[in-house]
Amino acid sequence: MNHDLEKSFEFFLDNLESLKKQYLNKFVVIVDCKVTAAYEDYEKALKTTLKTYKLGTFLIQKVDNRPSSFTLYLNKFSVVV
């Protein structure tokens, strides 16, 4: 895994409690250990973020009280021609 993404995931885990206060039940976009946006659903977060950042340079994580909060979402696409 990309070292920057690892650091951003650690940032997410380390700051989860404070993120819950502002972004509970939202999908946050994390770039370089900073929250750059928050969305109601994953698909919108991904589509919107891809307009600004390259795939593999950002994380999208759901902020909630369940263990799924500790899941690292890896974005992969397949192109069929």
CSV table of C-alpha atoms in Angstrom, one decimal:
chain,number,residue,atom,x,y,z
A,1,MET,CA,0.0,0.0,0.0
A,2,ASN,CA,1.1,3.6,-0.7
A,3,HIS,CA,2.8,5.1,2.4
A,4,ASP,CA,0.8,8.3,2.1
A,5,LEU,CA,-2.5,6.3,2.1
A,6,GLU,CA,-1.3,4.4,5.1
A,7,LYS,CA,-0.6,7.6,7.0
A,8,SER,CA,-4.0,9.0,6.0
A,9,PHE,CA,-5.6,5.8,7.3
A,10,GLU,CA,-3.7,6.1,10.6
A,11,PHE,CA,-4.9,9.8,10.7
A,12,PHE,CA,-8.5,8.5,10.3
A,13,LEU,CA,-8.1,6.0,13.1
A,14,ASP,CA,-6.3,8.4,15.4
A,15,ASN,CA,-8.9,11.1,14.9
A,16,LEU,CA,-12.1,8.9,14.7
A,17,GLU,CA,-13.6,10.3,17.9
A,18,SER,CA,-13.3,13.9,16.9
A,19,LEU,CA,-14.4,13.1,13.3
A,20,LYS,CA,-17.6,11.5,14.7
A,21,LYS,CA,-18.5,14.9,16.3
A,22,GLN,CA,-18.5,16.6,12.9
A,23,TYR,CA,-19.0,13.9,10.3
A,24,LEU,CA,-21.0,11.0,11.9
A,25,ASN,CA,-22.6,8.7,9.3
A,26,LYS,CA,-20.8,10.5,6.4
A,27,PHE,CA,-18.1,9.4,4.1
A,28,VAL,CA,-15.0,11.6,4.5
A,29,VAL,CA,-12.4,12.1,1.8
A,30,ILE,CA,-8.9,12.2,3.3
A,31,VAL,CA,-5.9,13.6,1.3
A,32,ASP,CA,-2.5,14.0,3.0
A,33,CYS,CA,-3.9,13.4,6.4
A,34,LYS,CA,-6.6,16.1,6.0
A,35,VAL,CA,-10.4,15.8,5.6
A,36,THR,CA,-11.1,17.6,2.3
A,37,ALA,CA,-14.8,16.8,2.0
A,38,ALA,CA,-17.7,14.8,3.4
A,39,TYR,CA,-20.6,13.1,1.6
A,40,GLU,CA,-23.8,11.2,2.4
A,41,ASP,CA,-22.8,8.2,0.2
A,42,TYR,CA,-19.7,6.5,-1.0
A,43,GLU,CA,-20.5,6.7,-4.7
A,44,LYS,CA,-21.0,10.5,-4.7
A,45,ALA,CA,-17.8,10.8,-2.7
A,46,LEU,CA,-15.8,8.8,-5.2
A,47,LYS,CA,-17.3,10.4,-8.3
A,48,THR,CA,-16.8,13.9,-7.0
A,49,THR,CA,-13.3,13.3,-5.7
A,50,LEU,CA,-12.1,11.8,-8.9
A,51,LYS,CA,-12.7,15.1,-10.6
A,52,THR,CA,-10.0,16.7,-8.5
A,53,TYR,CA,-7.6,13.8,-7.4
A,54,LYS,CA,-6.1,10.8,-9.0
A,55,LEU,CA,-7.2,7.4,-7.9
A,56,GLY,CA,-4.8,6.1,-5.3
A,57,THR,CA,-4.0,9.5,-3.8
A,58,PHE,CA,-7.0,9.7,-1.4
A,59,LEU,CA,-9.0,7.7,1.0
A,60,ILE,CA,-12.8,7.6,1.5
A,61,GLN,CA,-13.8,6.4,4.9
A,62,LYS,CA,-17.2,6.1,6.6
A,63,VAL,CA,-17.4,7.8,10.0
A,64,ASP,CA,-19.6,5.8,12.4
A,65,ASN,CA,-19.7,3.7,15.5
A,66,ARG,CA,-19.4,0.3,13.9
A,67,PRO,CA,-16.3,-1.7,13.1
A,68,SER,CA,-16.8,-1.0,9.4
A,69,SER,CA,-15.2,2.4,10.3
A,70,PHE,CA,-11.9,0.6,10.5
A,71,THR,CA,-12.2,-0.8,7.0
A,72,LEU,CA,-9.7,0.7,4.5
A,73,TYR,CA,-11.6,1.2,1.2
A,74,LEU,CA,-9.4,0.5,-1.7
A,75,ASN,CA,-10.8,1.9,-5.0
A,76,LYS,CA,-10.2,-0.2,-8.0
A,77,PHE,CA,-11.7,0.0,-11.4
A,78,SER,CA,-11.8,-2.3,-14.3
A,79,VAL,CA,-12.1,-1.0,-17.9
A,80,VAL,CA,-13.8,-3.3,-20.4
A,81,VAL,CA,-13.4,-2.3,-24.0
